[in-house]
Tab-separated table of C-alpha atoms and ligand atoms in Angstrom:
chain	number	residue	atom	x	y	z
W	1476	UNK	CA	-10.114	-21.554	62.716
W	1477	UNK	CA	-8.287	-18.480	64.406
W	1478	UNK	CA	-8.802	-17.048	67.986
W	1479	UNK	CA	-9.808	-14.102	67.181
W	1480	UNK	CA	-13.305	-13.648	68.783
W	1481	UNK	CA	-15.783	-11.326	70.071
W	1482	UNK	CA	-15.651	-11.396	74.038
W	1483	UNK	CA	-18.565	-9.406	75.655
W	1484	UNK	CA	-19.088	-7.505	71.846
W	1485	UNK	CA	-15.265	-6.701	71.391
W	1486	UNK	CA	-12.917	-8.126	69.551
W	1487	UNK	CA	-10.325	-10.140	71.392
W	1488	UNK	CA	-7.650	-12.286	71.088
W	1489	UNK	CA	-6.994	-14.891	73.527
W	1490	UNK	CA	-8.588	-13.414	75.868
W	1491	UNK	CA	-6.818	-10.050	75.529
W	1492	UNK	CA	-8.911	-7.129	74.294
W	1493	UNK	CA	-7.166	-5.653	71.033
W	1494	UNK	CA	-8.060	-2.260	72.515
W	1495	UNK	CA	-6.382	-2.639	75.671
W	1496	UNK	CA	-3.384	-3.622	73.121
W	1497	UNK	CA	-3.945	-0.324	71.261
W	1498	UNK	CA	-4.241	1.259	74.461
W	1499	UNK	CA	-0.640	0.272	75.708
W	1500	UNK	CA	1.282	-0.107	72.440
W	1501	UNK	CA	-0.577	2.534	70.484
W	1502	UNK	CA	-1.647	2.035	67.040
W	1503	UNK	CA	-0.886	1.129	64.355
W	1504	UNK	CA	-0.258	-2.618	65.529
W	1505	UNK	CA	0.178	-6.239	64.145
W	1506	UNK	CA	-1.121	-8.500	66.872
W	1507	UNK	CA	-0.425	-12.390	66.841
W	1508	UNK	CA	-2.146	-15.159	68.572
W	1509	UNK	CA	0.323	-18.148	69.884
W	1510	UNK	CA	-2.623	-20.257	69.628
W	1511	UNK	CA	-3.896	-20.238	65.877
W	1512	UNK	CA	0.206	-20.557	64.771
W	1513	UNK	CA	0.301	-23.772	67.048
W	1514	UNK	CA	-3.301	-24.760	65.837
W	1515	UNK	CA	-2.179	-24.179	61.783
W	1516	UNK	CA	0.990	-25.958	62.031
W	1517	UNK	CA	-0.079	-28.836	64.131
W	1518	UNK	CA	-3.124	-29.080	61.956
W	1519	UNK	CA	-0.892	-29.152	58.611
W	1520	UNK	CA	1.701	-31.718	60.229
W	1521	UNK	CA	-1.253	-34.391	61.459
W	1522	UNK	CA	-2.695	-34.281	58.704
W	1523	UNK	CA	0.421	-35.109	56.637
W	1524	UNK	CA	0.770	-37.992	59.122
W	1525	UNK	CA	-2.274	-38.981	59.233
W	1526	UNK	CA	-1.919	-39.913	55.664
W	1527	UNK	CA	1.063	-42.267	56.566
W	1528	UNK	CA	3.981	-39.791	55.856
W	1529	UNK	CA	6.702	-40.647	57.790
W	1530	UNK	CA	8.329	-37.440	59.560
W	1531	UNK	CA	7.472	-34.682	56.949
W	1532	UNK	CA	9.492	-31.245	57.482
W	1533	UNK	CA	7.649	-28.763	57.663
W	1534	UNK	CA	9.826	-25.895	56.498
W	1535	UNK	CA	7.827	-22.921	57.648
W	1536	UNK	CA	8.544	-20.176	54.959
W	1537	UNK	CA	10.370	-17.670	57.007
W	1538	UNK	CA	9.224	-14.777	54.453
W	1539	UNK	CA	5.256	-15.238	55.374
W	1540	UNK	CA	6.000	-13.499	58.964
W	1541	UNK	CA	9.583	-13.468	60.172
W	1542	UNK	CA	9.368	-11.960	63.261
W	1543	UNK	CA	11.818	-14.059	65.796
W	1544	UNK	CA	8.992	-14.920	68.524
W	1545	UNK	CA	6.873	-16.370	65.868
W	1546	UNK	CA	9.319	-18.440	64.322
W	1547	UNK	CA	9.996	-19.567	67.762
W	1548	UNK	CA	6.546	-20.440	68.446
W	1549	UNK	CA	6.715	-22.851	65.478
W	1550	UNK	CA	10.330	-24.482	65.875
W	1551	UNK	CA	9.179	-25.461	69.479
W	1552	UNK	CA	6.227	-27.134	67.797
W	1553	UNK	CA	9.561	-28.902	65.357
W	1554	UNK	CA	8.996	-26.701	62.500
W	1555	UNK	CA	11.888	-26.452	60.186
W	1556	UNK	CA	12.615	-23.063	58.047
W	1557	UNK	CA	12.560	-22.375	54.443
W	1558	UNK	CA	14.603	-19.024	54.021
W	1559	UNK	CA	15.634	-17.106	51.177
W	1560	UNK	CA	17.732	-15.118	52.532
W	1561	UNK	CA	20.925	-14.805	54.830
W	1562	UNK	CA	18.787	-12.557	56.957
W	1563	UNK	CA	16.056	-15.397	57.334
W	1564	UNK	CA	18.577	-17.880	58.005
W	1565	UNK	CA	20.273	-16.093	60.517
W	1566	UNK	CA	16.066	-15.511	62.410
W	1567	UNK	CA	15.567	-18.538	61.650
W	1568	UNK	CA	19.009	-20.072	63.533
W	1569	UNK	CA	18.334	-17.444	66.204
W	1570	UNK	CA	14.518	-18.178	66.836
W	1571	UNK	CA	15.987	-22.079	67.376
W	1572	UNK	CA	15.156	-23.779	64.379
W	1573	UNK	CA	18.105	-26.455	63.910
W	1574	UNK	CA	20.332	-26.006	60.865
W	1575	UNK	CA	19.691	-29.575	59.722
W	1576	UNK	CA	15.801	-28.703	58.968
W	1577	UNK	CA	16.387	-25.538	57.421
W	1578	UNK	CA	16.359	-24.962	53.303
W	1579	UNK	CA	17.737	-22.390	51.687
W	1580	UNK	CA	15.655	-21.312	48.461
W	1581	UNK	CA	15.587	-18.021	45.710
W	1582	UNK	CA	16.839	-17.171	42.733
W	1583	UNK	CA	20.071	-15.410	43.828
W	1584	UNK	CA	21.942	-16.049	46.155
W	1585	UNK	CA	25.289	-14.029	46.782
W	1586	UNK	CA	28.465	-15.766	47.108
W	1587	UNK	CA	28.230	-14.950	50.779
W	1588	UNK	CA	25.108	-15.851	51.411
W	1589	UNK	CA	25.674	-19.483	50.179
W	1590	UNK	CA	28.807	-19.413	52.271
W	1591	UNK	CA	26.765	-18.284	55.046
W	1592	UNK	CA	24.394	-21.049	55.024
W	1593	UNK	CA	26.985	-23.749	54.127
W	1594	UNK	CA	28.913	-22.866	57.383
W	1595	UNK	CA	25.938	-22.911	58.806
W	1596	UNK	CA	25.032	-26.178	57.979
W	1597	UNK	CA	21.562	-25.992	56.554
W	1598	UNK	CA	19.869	-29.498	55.438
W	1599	UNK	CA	19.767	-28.200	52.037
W	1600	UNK	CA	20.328	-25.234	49.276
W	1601	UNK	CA	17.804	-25.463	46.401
W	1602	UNK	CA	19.286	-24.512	43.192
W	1603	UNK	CA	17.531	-22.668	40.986
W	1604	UNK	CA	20.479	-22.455	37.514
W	1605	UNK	CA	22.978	-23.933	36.443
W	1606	UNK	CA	25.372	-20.608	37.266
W	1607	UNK	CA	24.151	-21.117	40.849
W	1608	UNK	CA	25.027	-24.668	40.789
W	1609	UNK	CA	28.301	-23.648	40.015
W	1610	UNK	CA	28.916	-21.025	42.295
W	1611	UNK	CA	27.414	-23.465	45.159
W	1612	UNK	CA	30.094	-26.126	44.239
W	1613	UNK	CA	33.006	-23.730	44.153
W	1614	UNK	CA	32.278	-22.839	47.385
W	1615	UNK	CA	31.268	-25.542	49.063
W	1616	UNK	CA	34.618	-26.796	47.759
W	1617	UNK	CA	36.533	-24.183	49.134
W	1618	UNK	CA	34.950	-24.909	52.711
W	1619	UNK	CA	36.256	-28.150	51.907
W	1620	UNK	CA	32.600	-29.313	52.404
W	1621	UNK	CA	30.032	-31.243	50.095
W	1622	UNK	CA	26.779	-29.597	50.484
W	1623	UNK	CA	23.867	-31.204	49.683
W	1624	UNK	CA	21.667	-29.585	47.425
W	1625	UNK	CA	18.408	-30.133	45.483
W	1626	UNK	CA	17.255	-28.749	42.207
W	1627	UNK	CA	14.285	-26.698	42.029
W	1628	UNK	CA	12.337	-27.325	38.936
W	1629	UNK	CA	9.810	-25.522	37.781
W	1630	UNK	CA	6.545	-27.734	36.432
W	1631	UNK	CA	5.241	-24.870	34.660
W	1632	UNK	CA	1.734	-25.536	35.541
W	1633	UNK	CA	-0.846	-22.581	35.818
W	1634	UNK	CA	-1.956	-22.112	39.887
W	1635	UNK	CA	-4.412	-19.356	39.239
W	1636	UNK	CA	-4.079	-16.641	41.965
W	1637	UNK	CA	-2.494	-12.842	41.402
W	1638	UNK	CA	-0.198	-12.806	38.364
W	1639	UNK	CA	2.315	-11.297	40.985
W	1640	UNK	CA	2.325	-14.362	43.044
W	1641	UNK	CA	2.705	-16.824	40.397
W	1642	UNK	CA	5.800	-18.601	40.224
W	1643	UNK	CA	4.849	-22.391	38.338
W	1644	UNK	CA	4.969	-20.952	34.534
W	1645	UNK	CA	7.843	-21.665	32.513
W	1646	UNK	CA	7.922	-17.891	31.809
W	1647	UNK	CA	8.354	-16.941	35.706
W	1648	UNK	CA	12.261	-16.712	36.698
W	1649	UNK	CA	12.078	-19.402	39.431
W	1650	UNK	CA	14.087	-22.999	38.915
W	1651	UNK	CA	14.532	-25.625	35.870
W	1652	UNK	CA	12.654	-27.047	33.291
W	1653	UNK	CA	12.366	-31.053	33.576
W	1654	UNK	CA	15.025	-31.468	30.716
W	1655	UNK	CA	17.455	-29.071	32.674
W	1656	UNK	CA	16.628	-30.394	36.217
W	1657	UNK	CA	17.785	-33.982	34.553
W	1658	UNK	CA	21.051	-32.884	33.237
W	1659	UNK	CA	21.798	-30.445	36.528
W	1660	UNK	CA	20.850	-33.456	38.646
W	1661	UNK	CA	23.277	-35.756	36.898
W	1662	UNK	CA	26.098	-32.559	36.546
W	1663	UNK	CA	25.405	-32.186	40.723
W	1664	UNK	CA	26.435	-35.642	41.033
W	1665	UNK	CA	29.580	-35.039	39.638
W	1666	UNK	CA	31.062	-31.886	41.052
W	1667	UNK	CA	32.985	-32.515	43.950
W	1668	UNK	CA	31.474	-29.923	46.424
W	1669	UNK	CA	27.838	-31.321	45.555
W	1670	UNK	CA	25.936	-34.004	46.951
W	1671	UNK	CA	22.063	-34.065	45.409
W	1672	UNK	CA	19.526	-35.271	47.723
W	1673	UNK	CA	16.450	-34.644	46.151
W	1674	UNK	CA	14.214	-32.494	44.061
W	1675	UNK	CA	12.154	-29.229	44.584
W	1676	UNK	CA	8.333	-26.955	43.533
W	1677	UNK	CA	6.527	-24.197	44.603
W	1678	UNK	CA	4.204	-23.416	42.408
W	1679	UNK	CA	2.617	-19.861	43.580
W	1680	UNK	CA	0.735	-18.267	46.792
W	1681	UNK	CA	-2.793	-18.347	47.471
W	1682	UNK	CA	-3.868	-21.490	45.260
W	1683	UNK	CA	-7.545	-22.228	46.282
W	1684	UNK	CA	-7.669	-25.532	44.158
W	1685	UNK	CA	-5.913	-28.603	44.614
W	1686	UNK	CA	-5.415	-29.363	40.842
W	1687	UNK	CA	-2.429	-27.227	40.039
W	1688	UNK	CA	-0.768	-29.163	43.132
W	1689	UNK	CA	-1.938	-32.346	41.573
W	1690	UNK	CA	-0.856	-31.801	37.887
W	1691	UNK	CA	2.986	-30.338	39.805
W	1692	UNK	CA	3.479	-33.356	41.951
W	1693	UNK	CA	2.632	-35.713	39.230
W	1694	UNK	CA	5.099	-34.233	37.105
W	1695	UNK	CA	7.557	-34.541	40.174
W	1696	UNK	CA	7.165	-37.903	40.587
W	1697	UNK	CA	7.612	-38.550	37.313
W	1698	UNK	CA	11.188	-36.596	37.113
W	1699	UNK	CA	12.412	-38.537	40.572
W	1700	UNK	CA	11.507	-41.586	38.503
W	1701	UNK	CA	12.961	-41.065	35.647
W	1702	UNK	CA	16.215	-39.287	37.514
W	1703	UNK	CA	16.108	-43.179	39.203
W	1704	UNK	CA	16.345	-45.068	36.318
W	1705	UNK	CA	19.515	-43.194	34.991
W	1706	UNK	CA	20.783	-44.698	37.985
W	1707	UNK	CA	21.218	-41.405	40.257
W	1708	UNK	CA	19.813	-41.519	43.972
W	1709	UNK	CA	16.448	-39.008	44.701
W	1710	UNK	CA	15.968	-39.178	48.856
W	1711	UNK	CA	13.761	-36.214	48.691
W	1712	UNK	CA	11.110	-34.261	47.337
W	1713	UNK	CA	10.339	-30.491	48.572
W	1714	UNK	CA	6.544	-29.603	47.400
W	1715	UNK	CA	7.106	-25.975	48.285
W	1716	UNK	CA	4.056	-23.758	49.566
W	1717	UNK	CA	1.224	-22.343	48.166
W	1718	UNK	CA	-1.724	-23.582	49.894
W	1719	UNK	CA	-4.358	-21.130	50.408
W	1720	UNK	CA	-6.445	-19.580	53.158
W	1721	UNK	CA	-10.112	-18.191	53.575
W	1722	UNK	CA	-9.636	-14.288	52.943
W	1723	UNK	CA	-13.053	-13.827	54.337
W	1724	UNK	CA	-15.483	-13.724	51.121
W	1725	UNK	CA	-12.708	-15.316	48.532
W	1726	UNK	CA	-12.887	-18.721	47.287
W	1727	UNK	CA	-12.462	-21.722	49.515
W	1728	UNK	CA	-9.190	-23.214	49.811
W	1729	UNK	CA	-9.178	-27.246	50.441
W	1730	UNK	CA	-8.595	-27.792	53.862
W	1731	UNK	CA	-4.946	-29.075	55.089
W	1732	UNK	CA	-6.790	-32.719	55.395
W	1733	UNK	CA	-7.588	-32.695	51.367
W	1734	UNK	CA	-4.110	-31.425	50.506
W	1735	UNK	CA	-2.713	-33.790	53.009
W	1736	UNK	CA	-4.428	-36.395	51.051
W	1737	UNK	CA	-3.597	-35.581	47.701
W	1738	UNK	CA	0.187	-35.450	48.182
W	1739	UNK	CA	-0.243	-38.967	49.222
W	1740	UNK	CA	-2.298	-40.033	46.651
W	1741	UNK	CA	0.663	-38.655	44.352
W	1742	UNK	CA	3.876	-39.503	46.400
W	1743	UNK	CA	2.157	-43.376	47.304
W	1744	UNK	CA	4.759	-46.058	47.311
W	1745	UNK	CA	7.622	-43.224	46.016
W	1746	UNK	CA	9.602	-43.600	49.064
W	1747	UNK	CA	10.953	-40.286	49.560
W	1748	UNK	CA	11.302	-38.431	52.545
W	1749	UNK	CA	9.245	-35.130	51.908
W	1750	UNK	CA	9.485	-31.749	52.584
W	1751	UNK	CA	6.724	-28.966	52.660
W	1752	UNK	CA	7.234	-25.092	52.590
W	1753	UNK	CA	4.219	-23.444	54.275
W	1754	UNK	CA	3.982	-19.939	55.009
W	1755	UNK	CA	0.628	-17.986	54.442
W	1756	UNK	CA	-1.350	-21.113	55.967
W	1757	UNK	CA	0.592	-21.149	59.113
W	1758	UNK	CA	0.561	-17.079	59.670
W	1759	UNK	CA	-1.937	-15.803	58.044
W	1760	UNK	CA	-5.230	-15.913	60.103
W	1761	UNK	CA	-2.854	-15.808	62.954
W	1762	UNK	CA	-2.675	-11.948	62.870
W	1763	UNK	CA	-4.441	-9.335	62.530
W	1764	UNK	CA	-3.946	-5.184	62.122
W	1765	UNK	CA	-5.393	-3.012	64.268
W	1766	UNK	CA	-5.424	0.965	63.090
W	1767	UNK	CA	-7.398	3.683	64.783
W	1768	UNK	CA	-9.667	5.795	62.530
W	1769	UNK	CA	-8.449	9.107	62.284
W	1770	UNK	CA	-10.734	11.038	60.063
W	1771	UNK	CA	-14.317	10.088	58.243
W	1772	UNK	CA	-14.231	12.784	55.497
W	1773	UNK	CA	-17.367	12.949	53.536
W	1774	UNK	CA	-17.541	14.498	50.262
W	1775	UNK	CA	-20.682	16.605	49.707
W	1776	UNK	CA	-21.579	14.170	46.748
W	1777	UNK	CA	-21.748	11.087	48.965
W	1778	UNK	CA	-18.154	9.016	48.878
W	1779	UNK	CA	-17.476	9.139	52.577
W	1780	UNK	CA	-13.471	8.099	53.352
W	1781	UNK	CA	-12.531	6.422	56.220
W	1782	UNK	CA	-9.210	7.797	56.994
W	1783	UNK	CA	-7.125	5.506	59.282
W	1784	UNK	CA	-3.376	5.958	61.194
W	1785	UNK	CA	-2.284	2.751	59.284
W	1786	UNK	CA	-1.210	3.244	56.103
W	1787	UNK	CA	0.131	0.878	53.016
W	1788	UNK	CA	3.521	0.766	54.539
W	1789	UNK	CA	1.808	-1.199	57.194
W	1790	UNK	CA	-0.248	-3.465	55.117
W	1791	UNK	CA	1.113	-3.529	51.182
W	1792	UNK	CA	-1.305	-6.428	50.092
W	1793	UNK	CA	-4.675	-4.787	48.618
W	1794	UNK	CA	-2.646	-2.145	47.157
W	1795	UNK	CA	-0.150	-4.407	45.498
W	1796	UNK	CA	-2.436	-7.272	44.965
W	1797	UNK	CA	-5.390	-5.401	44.963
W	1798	UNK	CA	-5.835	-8.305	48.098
W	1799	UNK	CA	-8.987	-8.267	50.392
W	1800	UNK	CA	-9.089	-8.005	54.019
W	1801	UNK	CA	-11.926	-8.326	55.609
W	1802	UNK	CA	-11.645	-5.274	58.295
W	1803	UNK	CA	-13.936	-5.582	61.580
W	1804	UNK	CA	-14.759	-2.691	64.087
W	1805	UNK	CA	-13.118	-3.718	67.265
W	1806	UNK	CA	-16.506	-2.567	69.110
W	1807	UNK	CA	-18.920	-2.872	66.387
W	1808	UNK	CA	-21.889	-0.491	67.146
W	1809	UNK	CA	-25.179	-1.926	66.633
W	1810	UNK	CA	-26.898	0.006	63.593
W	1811	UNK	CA	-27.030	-0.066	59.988
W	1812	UNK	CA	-23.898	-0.095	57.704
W	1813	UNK	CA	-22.655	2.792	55.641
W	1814	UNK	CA	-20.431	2.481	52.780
W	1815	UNK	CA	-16.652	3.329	52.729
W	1816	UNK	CA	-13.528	4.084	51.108
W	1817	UNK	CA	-11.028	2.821	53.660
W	1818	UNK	CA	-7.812	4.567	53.556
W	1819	UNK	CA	-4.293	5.638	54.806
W	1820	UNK	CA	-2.627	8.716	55.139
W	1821	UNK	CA	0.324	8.712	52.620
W	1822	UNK	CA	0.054	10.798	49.495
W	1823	UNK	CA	-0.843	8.282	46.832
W	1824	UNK	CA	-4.295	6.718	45.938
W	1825	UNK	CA	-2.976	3.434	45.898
W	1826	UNK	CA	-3.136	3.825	49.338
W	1827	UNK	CA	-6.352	2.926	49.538
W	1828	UNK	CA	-7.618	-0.622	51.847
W	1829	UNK	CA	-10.463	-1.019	49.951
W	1830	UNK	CA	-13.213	1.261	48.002
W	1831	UNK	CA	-17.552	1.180	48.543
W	1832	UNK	CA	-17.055	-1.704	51.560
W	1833	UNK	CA	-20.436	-1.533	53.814
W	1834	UNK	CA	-18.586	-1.665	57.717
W	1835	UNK	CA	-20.701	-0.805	60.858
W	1836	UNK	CA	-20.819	3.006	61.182
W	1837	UNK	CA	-17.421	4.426	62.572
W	1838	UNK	CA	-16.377	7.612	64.000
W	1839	UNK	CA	-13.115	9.118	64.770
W	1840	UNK	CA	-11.287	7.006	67.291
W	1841	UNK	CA	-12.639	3.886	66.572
W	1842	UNK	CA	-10.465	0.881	66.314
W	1843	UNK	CA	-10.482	-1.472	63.449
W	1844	UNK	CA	-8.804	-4.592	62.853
W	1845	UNK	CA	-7.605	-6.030	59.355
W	1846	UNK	CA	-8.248	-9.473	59.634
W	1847	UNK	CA	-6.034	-12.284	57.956
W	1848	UNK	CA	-3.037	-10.207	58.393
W	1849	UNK	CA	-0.625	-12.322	59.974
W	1850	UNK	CA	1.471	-13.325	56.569
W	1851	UNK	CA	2.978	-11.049	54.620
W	1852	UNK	CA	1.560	-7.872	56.383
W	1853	UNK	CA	4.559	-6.896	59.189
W	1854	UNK	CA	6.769	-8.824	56.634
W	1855	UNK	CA	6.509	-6.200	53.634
W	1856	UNK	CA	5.904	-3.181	55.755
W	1857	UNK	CA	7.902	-0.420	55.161
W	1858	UNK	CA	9.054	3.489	56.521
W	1859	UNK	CA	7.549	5.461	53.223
W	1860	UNK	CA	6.691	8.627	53.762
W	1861	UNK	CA	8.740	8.188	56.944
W	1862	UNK	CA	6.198	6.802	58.975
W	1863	UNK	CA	7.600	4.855	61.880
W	1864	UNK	CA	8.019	0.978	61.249
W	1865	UNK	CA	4.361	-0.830	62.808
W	1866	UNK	CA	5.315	-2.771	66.094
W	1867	UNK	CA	4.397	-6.492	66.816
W	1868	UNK	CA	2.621	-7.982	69.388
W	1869	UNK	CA	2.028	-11.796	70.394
W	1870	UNK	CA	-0.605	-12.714	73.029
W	1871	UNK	CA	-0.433	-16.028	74.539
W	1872	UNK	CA	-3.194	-17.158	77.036
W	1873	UNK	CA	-4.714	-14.043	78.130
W	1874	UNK	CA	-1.102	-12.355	78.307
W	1875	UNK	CA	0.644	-10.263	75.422
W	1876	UNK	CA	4.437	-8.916	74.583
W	1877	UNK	CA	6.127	-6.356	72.482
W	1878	UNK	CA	8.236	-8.359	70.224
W	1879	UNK	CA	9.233	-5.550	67.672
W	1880	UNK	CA	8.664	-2.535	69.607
W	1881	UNK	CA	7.674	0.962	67.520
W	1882	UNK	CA	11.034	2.593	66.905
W	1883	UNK	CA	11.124	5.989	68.089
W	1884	UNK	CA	11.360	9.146	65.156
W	1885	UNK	CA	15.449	9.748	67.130
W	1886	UNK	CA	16.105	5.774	65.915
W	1887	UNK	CA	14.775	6.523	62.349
W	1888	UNK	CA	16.542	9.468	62.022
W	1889	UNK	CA	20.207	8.665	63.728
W	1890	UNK	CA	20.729	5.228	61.299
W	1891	UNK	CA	21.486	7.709	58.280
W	1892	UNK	CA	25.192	9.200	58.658
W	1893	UNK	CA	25.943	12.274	56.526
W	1894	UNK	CA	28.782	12.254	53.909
W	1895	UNK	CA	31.927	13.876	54.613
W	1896	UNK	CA	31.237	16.865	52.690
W	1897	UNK	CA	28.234	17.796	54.484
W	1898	UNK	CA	30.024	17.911	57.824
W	1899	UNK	CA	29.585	21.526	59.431
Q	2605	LLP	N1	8.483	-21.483	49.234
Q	2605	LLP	C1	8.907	-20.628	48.305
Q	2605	LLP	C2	10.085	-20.972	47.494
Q	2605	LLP	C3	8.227	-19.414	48.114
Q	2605	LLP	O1	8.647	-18.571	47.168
Q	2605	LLP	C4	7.098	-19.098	48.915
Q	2605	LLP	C5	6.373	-17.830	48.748
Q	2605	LLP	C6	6.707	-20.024	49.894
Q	2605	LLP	C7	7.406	-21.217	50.017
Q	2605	LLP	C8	5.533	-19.782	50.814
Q	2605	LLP	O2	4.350	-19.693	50.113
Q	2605	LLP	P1	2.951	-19.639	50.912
Q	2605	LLP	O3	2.737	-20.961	51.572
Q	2605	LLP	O4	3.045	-18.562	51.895
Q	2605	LLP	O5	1.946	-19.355	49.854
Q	2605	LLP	N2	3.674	-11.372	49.258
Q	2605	LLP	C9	2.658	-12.207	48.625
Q	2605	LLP	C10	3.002	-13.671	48.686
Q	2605	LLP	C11	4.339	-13.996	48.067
Q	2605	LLP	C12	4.737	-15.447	48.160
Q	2605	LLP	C13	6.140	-15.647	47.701
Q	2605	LLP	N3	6.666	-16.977	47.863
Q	2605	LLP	C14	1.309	-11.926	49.261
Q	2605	LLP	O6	1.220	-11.085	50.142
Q	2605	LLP	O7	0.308	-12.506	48.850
């Protein structure tokens, strides 16, 4: 459930009318609703608890929408952060989320961005190879700290979803196999600037089915068990991400009360404190993009375009995913629908929203919103073709706030310095 609703036939959020956004901020805009983020993550953490796990962190993945006010929305709620980055854990420490419920995940880290995060004092790093391993205990040894760390294995199970997305195959780059995860775990225990805590999954994005979860955490019970009986101490388990959300027409995801009860159907009687990693389910149907239609340009053999001021800079997903969004008129007009190509301005067809979609008939002007937005839209937008970067809003109880304002063209320009040579 989102709060995104029609209000006397427009589309609203909270109360606020998206056009009286588009009005003040301009278009294109992402637009963020206080209320679904608190809904999603409150949902997700009673349900966990409902199933009798004690104190789960929720380690919102930082990557699904990083913008500070939203991450602050979530660590008022308690949410932890799962970052992969310095630049996420320094949002994530600056939107209030306490170092002690903050991971730090991904494939490769720098030496300074392990330092980084070690000074910082994040819960935990997730190692993902043995090189990392050893980088992370050199330098947690020259802080003169031990940093805990877990190792991220990966259970090569298949999660379905956009080969893109996938990260659970033994052929994708991400973590350990079981074998390796064994031997790291026990190699962890020894090096002085390591302390293992626990183990660590994420099997993909997007997974609509709870079986790939199933067969993952079964195999991840089995490795803290077997780590156990070599005699070395497991005190938590990570589960990662992953879980799904209704694109509109797509497949049905479980809802958070299902997953909730099949990680406790697989963790029953483990006793380990768990972690989860949720991004998409948290931000995604908490945001929406709203464009203005510039142009409807209709070919004389039929294909009529719908050419709008946002572009795939703004909104990467269906061209890189080929992802749907379902798109809404923000004042539908009552008649019959007509088919269109929906697309943005920049000089490739892969800038294309989506191709023969029946919408309610638009004209030039109109405002449309991409629905489902709120993950991994602002998040991956870019300035190609030099377009300005989109601005965020959040709306809270009938009010809203700029909180990434639309750099102006003088900002774009004056952060590129010219080289010596070029000097008059
Ligand atoms: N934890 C780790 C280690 C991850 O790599 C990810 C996402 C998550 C958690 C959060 O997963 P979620 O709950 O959001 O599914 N840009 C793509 C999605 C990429 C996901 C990458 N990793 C998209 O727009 O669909």
């Amino acid at each position: 459930m989102n709060h995104f609703e029609f209000d006397q036939g427009e589309l609203s959020c909270e109360g606020v009318r998206l056009s009286a956004i588009a009005e003040a901020v301009g278009t294109p805009v992402y637009v963020y609703s206080t209320a679904t983020l608190e809904r999603h993550f409150t949902v997700l953490r009673d349900a966990l608890t409902a199933e009798g796990i004690v104190d789960p962190l929720i380690a919102y993945a930082v990557k699904a929408n990083p913008n500070l006010a939203v991450i602050r929305t979530l660590a008022r709620l308690g949410a932890g952060a799962d970052t992969v980055s310095e630049g996420e854990v320094r949002r994530a420490l600056a939107a209030g989320v306490p170092p002690e419920r903050i991971v730090f995940s991904g494939v490769g880290k720098s030496a300074d961005e392990i330092a980084f995060a070690l000074k910082a004092g994040v819960l935990e790093m997730n190692l993902e190879s043995e090189p990392e391993l050893e980088l992370t205990s050199r330098i947690a040894q020259s802080l003169g700290l031990r940093a805990q760390v877990a190792i991220r294995v990966n259970p090569d199970v298949e999660a379905g979803g956009h080969a893109k997305i996938a990260t659970g195959k033994a052929d994708n780059k991400f973590g350990v196999s079981f074998a390796e995860a064994q031997r790291l775990y026990a190699r962890a225990t020894n090096s002085p600037g390591l302390k293992p805590v626990g183990v660590a999954c994420h099997i993909g994005s997007q997974i609509t089915d709870l079986a790939p979860f199933e067969a993952a955490f079964g195999k991840m019970r089995q490795l803290v068990e077997s780590l156990r009986a070599e005699g070395l101490g497991v005190e938590r388990l990570d589960l990662g991400g992953g879980l799904g959300v209704p694109y509109f027409n797509q497949p049905t995801p479980p809802s958070p009360a299902d997953y909730a009860a099949m990680v406790a159907r697989a963790t029953r009687g483990l006793d380990v404190s768990l972690a989860f990693e949720p991004g998409r389910v948290i931000a995604a149907n908490a945001g929406v993009l709203v464009a203005r239609v510039l142009h409807i340009h209709e070919r004389p053999e039929g294909r009529k375009f719908a050419v709008l001021d946002a572009a795939m800079n703004d909104l990467i997903r269906p061209a890189m995913y080929d992802a749907y969004h379902d798109i809404r008129p923000v004042l539908p007009r009552d008649a019959v629908g007509v088919v269109y190509d929906v697309v943005g301005p920049i000089c490739e067809t892969g800038d294309t929203f989506t191709r023969d979609r029946t919408l309610p008939p638009l004209q030039s002007g109109d405002l449309v919103a991409f629905m489902s937005a709120g993950a991994y839209g602002a998040s991956m937008s870019s300035e190609y073709n030099s377009r300005l970067l989109v601005p965020e809003v959040l709306v809270k109880d009938g009010a809203f706030a700029v909180v990434r304002p639309r750099p102006t063209y003088e900002d774009m320009l004056a952060r590129e310095t010219a080289p010596a040579w070029q000097e008059p």
